[in-house]
């Protein structure tokens, strides 16, 4: 195999359960760079969080955030790819959440707009704020009600890249997912974050795989020369796209069934093990 680019999901993959990059992973990625192999972070996280983590590896590292909805270099606030959710689609997503008794979460490039429903979900899962506030310049705004979300939607039209749904009442989330999937309004996926599965919505045609394919093509790299690492269902599009998809040990069945190989977990050096075995 000739690998020219390696892409990493973050949570459950490159980050261990303490939300840190293992020393073995850092060393393996450094060796990739010495070989001239490109590396990319490809995550559902907000851009500023992903860029902050990427800078621990390299200031020049490319970051694909919000499940492919935006991308840029770790050392720049200028995005090279921008695929925000269109206003009319975002309104219908928000309407669906409100109709089912919950509220969404919005991601811009640097701000997370949440609700009490989201905060209650995080508290119920024992999720600590220190694990959520990664980048110092990330902004976190809790909105009081549905009206506030509609106001933010108006104010930041064209700047909201991803919507999410969290709720301690799983039935609400299930109803939202069913309605949105059946409507075909947007791309709907999920990811395991802090041991919980959330619901994530982007504009149609936008996912990790499509954006990774696009940025790789601009480097002259085809899918057959790409290796990707992931664990959750939002990684499926890049697993379907890449020539060498590597699943983490604790992955979903959808990921496992698509994998070229399965490596160890995010806590026991799975990233480094696979890189050493398949790339050297």
PDB file of C-alpha atoms in Angstrom:
ATOM      1  CA  UNK A   1       0.000   0.000   0.000  1.00  0.00           C
ATOM      2  CA  UNK A   2       1.107   3.567  -0.702  1.00  0.00           C
ATOM      3  CA  UNK A   3      -0.349   5.911   1.902  1.00  0.00           C
ATOM      4  CA  UNK A   4      -0.035   9.631   1.195  1.00  0.00           C
ATOM      5  CA  UNK A   5      -2.555  11.014   3.697  1.00  0.00           C
ATOM      6  CA  UNK A   6      -3.813   9.839   7.084  1.00  0.00           C
ATOM      7  CA  UNK A   7      -6.950  11.322   8.677  1.00  0.00           C
ATOM      8  CA  UNK A   8      -7.946  10.968  12.315  1.00  0.00           C
ATOM      9  CA  UNK A   9     -11.259  11.317  14.080  1.00  0.00           C
ATOM     10  CA  UNK A  10     -10.826  12.829  17.551  1.00  0.00           C
ATOM     11  CA  UNK A  11     -13.180  11.570  20.279  1.00  0.00           C
ATOM     12  CA  UNK A  12     -12.798   7.840  20.820  1.00  0.00           C
ATOM     13  CA  UNK A  13      -9.975   7.723  18.277  1.00  0.00           C
ATOM     14  CA  UNK A  14      -6.997  10.095  18.512  1.00  0.00           C
ATOM     15  CA  UNK A  15      -8.047  11.354  21.954  1.00  0.00           C
ATOM     16  CA  UNK A  16      -8.004   8.958  24.893  1.00  0.00           C
ATOM     17  CA  UNK A  17     -10.798   8.937  27.458  1.00  0.00           C
ATOM     18  CA  UNK A  18      -9.105  11.811  29.304  1.00  0.00           C
ATOM     19  CA  UNK A  19      -9.338  13.834  26.067  1.00  0.00           C
ATOM     20  CA  UNK A  20      -5.578  13.799  25.554  1.00  0.00           C
ATOM     21  CA  UNK A  21      -3.349  12.561  22.719  1.00  0.00           C
ATOM     22  CA  UNK A  22      -1.204   9.597  23.745  1.00  0.00           C
ATOM     23  CA  UNK A  23       2.553  10.065  23.502  1.00  0.00           C
ATOM     24  CA  UNK A  24       2.726   7.004  21.245  1.00  0.00           C
ATOM     25  CA  UNK A  25       0.259   8.612  18.832  1.00  0.00           C
ATOM     26  CA  UNK A  26       2.214  11.877  18.788  1.00  0.00           C
ATOM     27  CA  UNK A  27       5.426  10.002  17.986  1.00  0.00           C
ATOM     28  CA  UNK A  28       3.777   7.964  15.224  1.00  0.00           C
ATOM     29  CA  UNK A  29       2.280  11.089  13.621  1.00  0.00           C
ATOM     30  CA  UNK A  30       5.645  12.848  13.809  1.00  0.00           C
ATOM     31  CA  UNK A  31       7.153   9.923  11.920  1.00  0.00           C
ATOM     32  CA  UNK A  32       4.443  10.239   9.252  1.00  0.00           C
ATOM     33  CA  UNK A  33       5.415  13.870   8.748  1.00  0.00           C
ATOM     34  CA  UNK A  34       9.080  12.879   8.389  1.00  0.00           C
ATOM     35  CA  UNK A  35       8.023  10.495   5.626  1.00  0.00           C
ATOM     36  CA  UNK A  36       6.185  13.322   3.853  1.00  0.00           C
ATOM     37  CA  UNK A  37       2.743  11.888   4.594  1.00  0.00           C
ATOM     38  CA  UNK A  38      -0.011  14.459   5.084  1.00  0.00           C
ATOM     39  CA  UNK A  39      -2.172  14.293   8.225  1.00  0.00           C
ATOM     40  CA  UNK A  40      -5.649  15.705   8.793  1.00  0.00           C
ATOM     41  CA  UNK A  41      -7.976  15.925  11.781  1.00  0.00           C
ATOM     42  CA  UNK A  42     -11.527  15.067  10.734  1.00  0.00           C
ATOM     43  CA  UNK A  43     -14.037  15.575  13.537  1.00  0.00           C
ATOM     44  CA  UNK A  44     -17.566  16.505  14.465  1.00  0.00           C
ATOM     45  CA  UNK A  45     -16.216  19.047  16.943  1.00  0.00           C
ATOM     46  CA  UNK A  46     -16.465  22.792  16.575  1.00  0.00           C
ATOM     47  CA  UNK A  47     -13.605  24.260  14.495  1.00  0.00           C
ATOM     48  CA  UNK A  48     -11.816  26.183  17.266  1.00  0.00           C
ATOM     49  CA  UNK A  49     -11.643  23.071  19.458  1.00  0.00           C
ATOM     50  CA  UNK A  50     -10.292  20.935  16.635  1.00  0.00           C
ATOM     51  CA  UNK A  51      -7.750  23.589  15.603  1.00  0.00           C
ATOM     52  CA  UNK A  52      -6.530  23.938  19.194  1.00  0.00           C
ATOM     53  CA  UNK A  53      -5.970  20.184  19.423  1.00  0.00           C
ATOM     54  CA  UNK A  54      -4.297  20.110  16.001  1.00  0.00           C
ATOM     55  CA  UNK A  55      -1.784  22.771  17.071  1.00  0.00           C
ATOM     56  CA  UNK A  56      -0.493  20.332  19.675  1.00  0.00           C
ATOM     57  CA  UNK A  57       0.683  18.276  16.696  1.00  0.00           C
ATOM     58  CA  UNK A  58       1.498  20.899  14.057  1.00  0.00           C
ATOM     59  CA  UNK A  59       0.489  24.509  13.409  1.00  0.00           C
ATOM     60  CA  UNK A  60       0.147  23.677   9.712  1.00  0.00           C
ATOM     61  CA  UNK A  61      -2.153  20.696  10.211  1.00  0.00           C
ATOM     62  CA  UNK A  62      -5.373  20.719   8.226  1.00  0.00           C
ATOM     63  CA  UNK A  63      -8.579  20.528  10.248  1.00  0.00           C
ATOM     64  CA  UNK A  64     -11.965  19.345   8.997  1.00  0.00           C
ATOM     65  CA  UNK A  65     -14.596  20.199  11.613  1.00  0.00           C
ATOM     66  CA  UNK A  66     -18.360  19.939  12.148  1.00  0.00           C
ATOM     67  CA  UNK A  67     -18.433  16.619  10.249  1.00  0.00           C
ATOM     68  CA  UNK A  68     -17.088  18.199   7.086  1.00  0.00           C
ATOM     69  CA  UNK A  69     -19.063  21.444   7.176  1.00  0.00           C
ATOM     70  CA  UNK A  70     -15.939  23.606   7.516  1.00  0.00           C
ATOM     71  CA  UNK A  71     -12.197  23.198   7.128  1.00  0.00           C
ATOM     72  CA  UNK A  72      -9.039  25.234   7.554  1.00  0.00           C
ATOM     73  CA  UNK A  73      -5.474  25.205   8.815  1.00  0.00           C
ATOM     74  CA  UNK A  74      -4.860  24.950  12.530  1.00  0.00           C
ATOM     75  CA  UNK A  75      -2.917  28.224  12.628  1.00  0.00           C
ATOM     76  CA  UNK A  76      -5.512  30.314  10.785  1.00  0.00           C
ATOM     77  CA  UNK A  77      -9.035  31.562  11.417  1.00  0.00           C
ATOM     78  CA  UNK A  78      -9.635  31.690   7.670  1.00  0.00           C
ATOM     79  CA  UNK A  79     -11.700  28.719   6.523  1.00  0.00           C
ATOM     80  CA  UNK A  80     -10.872  27.106   3.187  1.00  0.00           C
ATOM     81  CA  UNK A  81     -14.140  25.123   3.039  1.00  0.00           C
ATOM     82  CA  UNK A  82     -17.477  26.444   4.274  1.00  0.00           C
ATOM     83  CA  UNK A  83     -20.761  24.568   3.977  1.00  0.00           C
ATOM     84  CA  UNK A  84     -23.213  26.181   6.427  1.00  0.00           C
ATOM     85  CA  UNK A  85     -26.751  24.905   6.898  1.00  0.00           C
ATOM     86  CA  UNK A  86     -29.096  27.016   4.729  1.00  0.00           C
ATOM     87  CA  UNK A  87     -31.459  29.217   6.728  1.00  0.00           C
ATOM     88  CA  UNK A  88     -34.666  27.511   5.593  1.00  0.00           C
ATOM     89  CA  UNK A  89     -33.280  24.063   6.424  1.00  0.00           C
ATOM     90  CA  UNK A  90     -31.989  25.170   9.833  1.00  0.00           C
ATOM     91  CA  UNK A  91     -35.388  26.652  10.613  1.00  0.00           C
ATOM     92  CA  UNK A  92     -37.077  23.340   9.820  1.00  0.00           C
ATOM     93  CA  UNK A  93     -34.545  21.450  11.963  1.00  0.00           C
ATOM     94  CA  UNK A  94     -35.246  23.847  14.836  1.00  0.00           C
ATOM     95  CA  UNK A  95     -39.006  23.588  14.281  1.00  0.00           C
ATOM     96  CA  UNK A  96     -38.701  19.793  14.491  1.00  0.00           C
ATOM     97  CA  UNK A  97     -36.815  19.964  17.797  1.00  0.00           C
ATOM     98  CA  UNK A  98     -39.320  22.427  19.282  1.00  0.00           C
ATOM     99  CA  UNK A  99     -42.277  20.389  18.048  1.00  0.00           C
ATOM    100  CA  UNK A 100     -40.896  17.365  19.890  1.00  0.00           C
ATOM    101  CA  UNK A 101     -40.367  19.203  23.161  1.00  0.00           C
ATOM    102  CA  UNK A 102     -36.650  19.851  23.009  1.00  0.00           C
ATOM    103  CA  UNK A 103     -34.169  22.426  21.684  1.00  0.00           C
ATOM    104  CA  UNK A 104     -31.185  22.144  19.337  1.00  0.00           C
ATOM    105  CA  UNK A 105     -27.533  23.072  19.719  1.00  0.00           C
ATOM    106  CA  UNK A 106     -25.850  25.238  17.067  1.00  0.00           C
ATOM    107  CA  UNK A 107     -22.158  25.330  16.117  1.00  0.00           C
ATOM    108  CA  UNK A 108     -20.590  28.310  14.380  1.00  0.00           C
ATOM    109  CA  UNK A 109     -16.838  28.405  13.769  1.00  0.00           C
ATOM    110  CA  UNK A 110     -16.104  29.427  17.358  1.00  0.00           C
ATOM    111  CA  UNK A 111     -19.353  29.425  19.364  1.00  0.00           C
ATOM    112  CA  UNK A 112     -21.547  26.689  20.787  1.00  0.00           C
ATOM    113  CA  UNK A 113     -25.164  27.736  21.409  1.00  0.00           C
ATOM    114  CA  UNK A 114     -26.795  25.332  23.840  1.00  0.00           C
ATOM    115  CA  UNK A 115     -29.938  25.024  25.944  1.00  0.00           C
ATOM    116  CA  UNK A 116     -30.913  23.761  29.374  1.00  0.00           C
ATOM    117  CA  UNK A 117     -31.939  20.478  27.701  1.00  0.00           C
ATOM    118  CA  UNK A 118     -28.358  20.029  26.496  1.00  0.00           C
ATOM    119  CA  UNK A 119     -26.853  21.065  29.832  1.00  0.00           C
ATOM    120  CA  UNK A 120     -29.119  18.634  31.719  1.00  0.00           C
ATOM    121  CA  UNK A 121     -28.035  15.863  29.351  1.00  0.00           C
ATOM    122  CA  UNK A 122     -24.378  16.641  30.036  1.00  0.00           C
ATOM    123  CA  UNK A 123     -24.917  16.730  33.789  1.00  0.00           C
ATOM    124  CA  UNK A 124     -26.807  13.433  33.719  1.00  0.00           C
ATOM    125  CA  UNK A 125     -23.874  11.853  31.917  1.00  0.00           C
ATOM    126  CA  UNK A 126     -21.381  13.194  34.448  1.00  0.00           C
ATOM    127  CA  UNK A 127     -19.629  15.130  31.701  1.00  0.00           C
ATOM    128  CA  UNK A 128     -17.219  17.654  33.152  1.00  0.00           C
ATOM    129  CA  UNK A 129     -16.947  21.178  31.794  1.00  0.00           C
ATOM    130  CA  UNK A 130     -13.143  20.873  31.563  1.00  0.00           C
ATOM    131  CA  UNK A 131     -13.607  18.164  28.935  1.00  0.00           C
ATOM    132  CA  UNK A 132     -15.961  20.383  26.923  1.00  0.00           C
ATOM    133  CA  UNK A 133     -14.002  23.636  27.090  1.00  0.00           C
ATOM    134  CA  UNK A 134     -10.928  22.651  25.113  1.00  0.00           C
ATOM    135  CA  UNK A 135      -9.930  25.799  23.224  1.00  0.00           C
ATOM    136  CA  UNK A 136      -9.482  29.001  25.262  1.00  0.00           C
ATOM    137  CA  UNK A 137     -11.173  31.009  22.500  1.00  0.00           C
ATOM    138  CA  UNK A 138     -14.226  28.764  22.255  1.00  0.00           C
ATOM    139  CA  UNK A 139     -17.422  30.548  23.284  1.00  0.00           C
ATOM    140  CA  UNK A 140     -20.254  28.784  25.070  1.00  0.00           C
ATOM    141  CA  UNK A 141     -23.676  30.464  25.163  1.00  0.00           C
ATOM    142  CA  UNK A 142     -26.707  28.906  26.849  1.00  0.00           C
ATOM    143  CA  UNK A 143     -29.938  30.183  25.306  1.00  0.00           C
ATOM    144  CA  UNK A 144     -33.100  30.378  27.449  1.00  0.00           C
ATOM    145  CA  UNK A 145     -35.812  29.309  25.018  1.00  0.00           C
ATOM    146  CA  UNK A 146     -36.841  28.565  21.442  1.00  0.00           C
ATOM    147  CA  UNK A 147     -37.278  32.247  20.604  1.00  0.00           C
ATOM    148  CA  UNK A 148     -33.597  32.845  21.356  1.00  0.00           C
ATOM    149  CA  UNK A 149     -32.574  30.116  18.905  1.00  0.00           C
ATOM    150  CA  UNK A 150     -34.662  31.683  16.154  1.00  0.00           C
ATOM    151  CA  UNK A 151     -32.969  35.025  16.882  1.00  0.00           C
ATOM    152  CA  UNK A 152     -29.492  33.468  16.671  1.00  0.00           C
ATOM    153  CA  UNK A 153     -30.485  31.756  13.434  1.00  0.00           C
ATOM    154  CA  UNK A 154     -31.372  35.153  11.948  1.00  0.00           C
ATOM    155  CA  UNK A 155     -28.296  36.896  13.332  1.00  0.00           C
ATOM    156  CA  UNK A 156     -25.801  34.269  12.169  1.00  0.00           C
ATOM    157  CA  UNK A 157     -27.393  33.187   8.901  1.00  0.00           C
ATOM    158  CA  UNK A 158     -24.692  31.519   6.801  1.00  0.00           C
ATOM    159  CA  UNK A 159     -22.421  30.930   9.800  1.00  0.00           C
ATOM    160  CA  UNK A 160     -24.055  27.915  11.477  1.00  0.00           C
ATOM    161  CA  UNK A 161     -22.345  24.745  10.290  1.00  0.00           C
ATOM    162  CA  UNK A 162     -23.911  22.060  12.426  1.00  0.00           C
ATOM    163  CA  UNK A 163     -26.985  21.459  14.569  1.00  0.00           C
ATOM    164  CA  UNK A 164     -27.236  18.842  17.301  1.00  0.00           C
ATOM    165  CA  UNK A 165     -29.867  17.360  19.556  1.00  0.00           C
ATOM    166  CA  UNK A 166     -29.211  16.230  23.132  1.00  0.00           C
ATOM    167  CA  UNK A 167     -31.923  15.375  25.650  1.00  0.00           C
ATOM    168  CA  UNK A 168     -32.146  13.232  28.767  1.00  0.00           C
ATOM    169  CA  UNK A 169     -35.468  11.989  27.339  1.00  0.00           C
ATOM    170  CA  UNK A 170     -34.267   9.660  24.595  1.00  0.00           C
ATOM    171  CA  UNK A 171     -37.761   9.408  23.099  1.00  0.00           C
ATOM    172  CA  UNK A 172     -37.599  13.072  22.074  1.00  0.00           C
ATOM    173  CA  UNK A 173     -34.305  12.557  20.290  1.00  0.00           C
ATOM    174  CA  UNK A 174     -35.628   9.434  18.574  1.00  0.00           C
ATOM    175  CA  UNK A 175     -38.671  11.316  17.292  1.00  0.00           C
ATOM    176  CA  UNK A 176     -36.510  14.164  16.004  1.00  0.00           C
ATOM    177  CA  UNK A 177     -34.208  11.712  14.226  1.00  0.00           C
ATOM    178  CA  UNK A 178     -37.119   9.831  12.641  1.00  0.00           C
ATOM    179  CA  UNK A 179     -38.754  13.008  11.343  1.00  0.00           C
ATOM    180  CA  UNK A 180     -35.549  14.472   9.934  1.00  0.00           C
ATOM    181  CA  UNK A 181     -34.412  11.246   8.280  1.00  0.00           C
ATOM    182  CA  UNK A 182     -37.816  10.757   6.656  1.00  0.00           C
ATOM    183  CA  UNK A 183     -37.935  14.382   5.502  1.00  0.00           C
ATOM    184  CA  UNK A 184     -34.510  14.152   3.789  1.00  0.00           C
ATOM    185  CA  UNK A 185     -33.994  17.805   4.735  1.00  0.00           C
ATOM    186  CA  UNK A 186     -30.441  17.338   5.919  1.00  0.00           C
ATOM    187  CA  UNK A 187     -27.696  14.819   6.542  1.00  0.00           C
ATOM    188  CA  UNK A 188     -28.393  13.149   9.898  1.00  0.00           C
ATOM    189  CA  UNK A 189     -25.801  11.125  11.761  1.00  0.00           C
ATOM    190  CA  UNK A 190     -24.664  10.364  15.288  1.00  0.00           C
ATOM    191  CA  UNK A 191     -21.474  10.117  17.276  1.00  0.00           C
ATOM    192  CA  UNK A 192     -20.434   8.682  20.607  1.00  0.00           C
ATOM    193  CA  UNK A 193     -19.305  11.648  22.676  1.00  0.00           C
ATOM    194  CA  UNK A 194     -18.302  11.198  26.336  1.00  0.00           C
ATOM    195  CA  UNK A 195     -19.929   7.746  26.228  1.00  0.00           C
ATOM    196  CA  UNK A 196     -23.226   9.130  24.947  1.00  0.00           C
ATOM    197  CA  UNK A 197     -24.708   9.112  21.457  1.00  0.00           C
ATOM    198  CA  UNK A 198     -25.836  12.460  20.128  1.00  0.00           C
ATOM    199  CA  UNK A 199     -27.755  13.464  17.011  1.00  0.00           C
ATOM    200  CA  UNK A 200     -25.935  15.630  14.459  1.00  0.00           C
ATOM    201  CA  UNK A 201     -27.314  17.483  11.431  1.00  0.00           C
ATOM    202  CA  UNK A 202     -25.481  19.109   8.516  1.00  0.00           C
ATOM    203  CA  UNK A 203     -26.589  20.344   5.105  1.00  0.00           C
ATOM    204  CA  UNK A 204     -27.268  17.625   2.527  1.00  0.00           C
ATOM    205  CA  UNK A 205     -24.148  16.415   0.732  1.00  0.00           C
ATOM    206  CA  UNK A 206     -21.829  17.412   3.562  1.00  0.00           C
ATOM    207  CA  UNK A 207     -20.000  14.788   5.602  1.00  0.00           C
ATOM    208  CA  UNK A 208     -16.479  13.878   6.657  1.00  0.00           C
ATOM    209  CA  UNK A 209     -15.890  11.776   3.562  1.00  0.00           C
ATOM    210  CA  UNK A 210     -16.908  14.348   0.958  1.00  0.00           C
ATOM    211  CA  UNK A 211     -14.807  17.136   2.453  1.00  0.00           C
ATOM    212  CA  UNK A 212     -11.796  14.895   3.056  1.00  0.00           C
ATOM    213  CA  UNK A 213     -11.997  13.711  -0.551  1.00  0.00           C
ATOM    214  CA  UNK A 214     -12.106  17.350  -1.740  1.00  0.00           C
ATOM    215  CA  UNK A 215      -9.125  18.575   0.286  1.00  0.00           C
ATOM    216  CA  UNK A 216      -7.104  15.472  -0.601  1.00  0.00           C
ATOM    217  CA  UNK A 217      -7.823  16.000  -4.309  1.00  0.00           C
ATOM    218  CA  UNK A 218      -6.434  19.524  -4.024  1.00  0.00           C
ATOM    219  CA  UNK A 219      -3.192  17.930  -2.792  1.00  0.00           C
ATOM    220  CA  UNK A 220      -3.231  15.511  -5.729  1.00  0.00           C
ATOM    221  CA  UNK A 221      -4.122  12.564  -3.488  1.00  0.00           C
ATOM    222  CA  UNK A 222      -6.801  10.023  -4.419  1.00  0.00           C
ATOM    223  CA  UNK A 223      -8.947   7.889  -2.076  1.00  0.00           C
ATOM    224  CA  UNK A 224      -6.800   4.829  -2.795  1.00  0.00           C
ATOM    225  CA  UNK A 225      -3.883   6.541  -1.023  1.00  0.00           C
ATOM    226  CA  UNK A 226      -5.814   7.610   2.074  1.00  0.00           C
ATOM    227  CA  UNK A 227      -5.906   5.899   5.478  1.00  0.00           C
ATOM    228  CA  UNK A 228      -8.541   6.975   8.008  1.00  0.00           C
ATOM    229  CA  UNK A 229      -9.084   6.173  11.688  1.00  0.00           C
ATOM    230  CA  UNK A 230     -12.504   6.319  13.364  1.00  0.00           C
ATOM    231  CA  UNK A 231     -14.955   4.745  15.768  1.00  0.00           C
ATOM    232  CA  UNK A 232     -18.440   6.292  15.377  1.00  0.00           C
ATOM    233  CA  UNK A 233     -21.158   6.378  12.743  1.00  0.00           C
ATOM    234  CA  UNK A 234     -20.279   9.917  11.681  1.00  0.00           C
ATOM    235  CA  UNK A 235     -17.012   8.382  10.409  1.00  0.00           C
ATOM    236  CA  UNK A 236     -18.853   6.056   7.994  1.00  0.00           C
ATOM    237  CA  UNK A 237     -18.655   8.437   4.992  1.00  0.00           C
ATOM    238  CA  UNK A 238     -14.871   8.672   5.238  1.00  0.00           C
ATOM    239  CA  UNK A 239     -14.635   4.895   5.767  1.00  0.00           C
ATOM    240  CA  UNK A 240     -16.634   4.382   2.571  1.00  0.00           C
ATOM    241  CA  UNK A 241     -14.401   6.863   0.721  1.00  0.00           C
ATOM    242  CA  UNK A 242     -10.893   5.893   1.844  1.00  0.00           C
ATOM    243  CA  UNK A 243      -8.803   3.025   0.588  1.00  0.00           C
ATOM    244  CA  UNK A 244      -7.663   1.991   4.069  1.00  0.00           C
ATOM    245  CA  UNK A 245     -10.221   2.585   6.846  1.00  0.00           C
ATOM    246  CA  UNK A 246      -8.937   1.517  10.275  1.00  0.00           C
ATOM    247  CA  UNK A 247     -11.488   0.979  13.049  1.00  0.00           C
ATOM    248  CA  UNK A 248     -10.727   1.520  16.705  1.00  0.00           C
ATOM    249  CA  UNK A 249     -11.368  -1.429  19.028  1.00  0.00           C
ATOM    250  CA  UNK A 250     -14.399   0.210  20.682  1.00  0.00           C
ATOM    251  CA  UNK A 251     -16.270   1.138  17.515  1.00  0.00           C
ATOM    252  CA  UNK A 252     -19.823   0.855  16.239  1.00  0.00           C
ATOM    253  CA  UNK A 253     -20.846  -2.128  14.145  1.00  0.00           C
ATOM    254  CA  UNK A 254     -21.304   0.152  11.145  1.00  0.00           C
ATOM    255  CA  UNK A 255     -17.640   1.127  11.394  1.00  0.00           C
ATOM    256  CA  UNK A 256     -16.356  -2.382  12.117  1.00  0.00           C
ATOM    257  CA  UNK A 257     -18.150  -3.840   9.098  1.00  0.00           C
ATOM    258  CA  UNK A 258     -16.464  -1.321   6.771  1.00  0.00           C
ATOM    259  CA  UNK A 259     -12.949  -1.531   8.182  1.00  0.00           C
ATOM    260  CA  UNK A 260      -9.856  -2.692   6.338  1.00  0.00           C
ATOM    261  CA  UNK A 261      -8.547  -3.585   9.802  1.00  0.00           C
ATOM    262  CA  UNK A 262      -9.390  -3.133  13.486  1.00  0.00           C
ATOM    263  CA  UNK A 263      -6.715  -1.807  15.826  1.00  0.00           C
ATOM    264  CA  UNK A 264      -6.527  -1.332  19.603  1.00  0.00           C
ATOM    265  CA  UNK A 265      -8.496   1.212  21.586  1.00  0.00           C
ATOM    266  CA  UNK A 266      -7.902   4.942  21.938  1.00  0.00           C
ATOM    267  CA  UNK A 267      -6.455   4.261  25.397  1.00  0.00           C
ATOM    268  CA  UNK A 268      -3.919   1.550  24.602  1.00  0.00           C
ATOM    269  CA  UNK A 269      -1.964   2.800  21.602  1.00  0.00           C
ATOM    270  CA  UNK A 270      -4.257   1.648  18.813  1.00  0.00           C
ATOM    271  CA  UNK A 271      -3.282   4.547  16.546  1.00  0.00           C
ATOM    272  CA  UNK A 272       0.471   3.976  16.830  1.00  0.00           C
ATOM    273  CA  UNK A 273       0.088   0.211  16.482  1.00  0.00           C
ATOM    274  CA  UNK A 274      -1.758   0.487  13.172  1.00  0.00           C
ATOM    275  CA  UNK A 275       0.594   3.132  11.754  1.00  0.00           C
ATOM    276  CA  UNK A 276       3.652   1.010  12.597  1.00  0.00           C
ATOM    277  CA  UNK A 277       2.067  -2.109  11.129  1.00  0.00           C
ATOM    278  CA  UNK A 278       0.714  -0.721   7.875  1.00  0.00           C
ATOM    279  CA  UNK A 279       2.992   2.233   7.125  1.00  0.00           C
ATOM    280  CA  UNK A 280       6.153   1.533   9.098  1.00  0.00           C
TER     281      UNK A 280
END
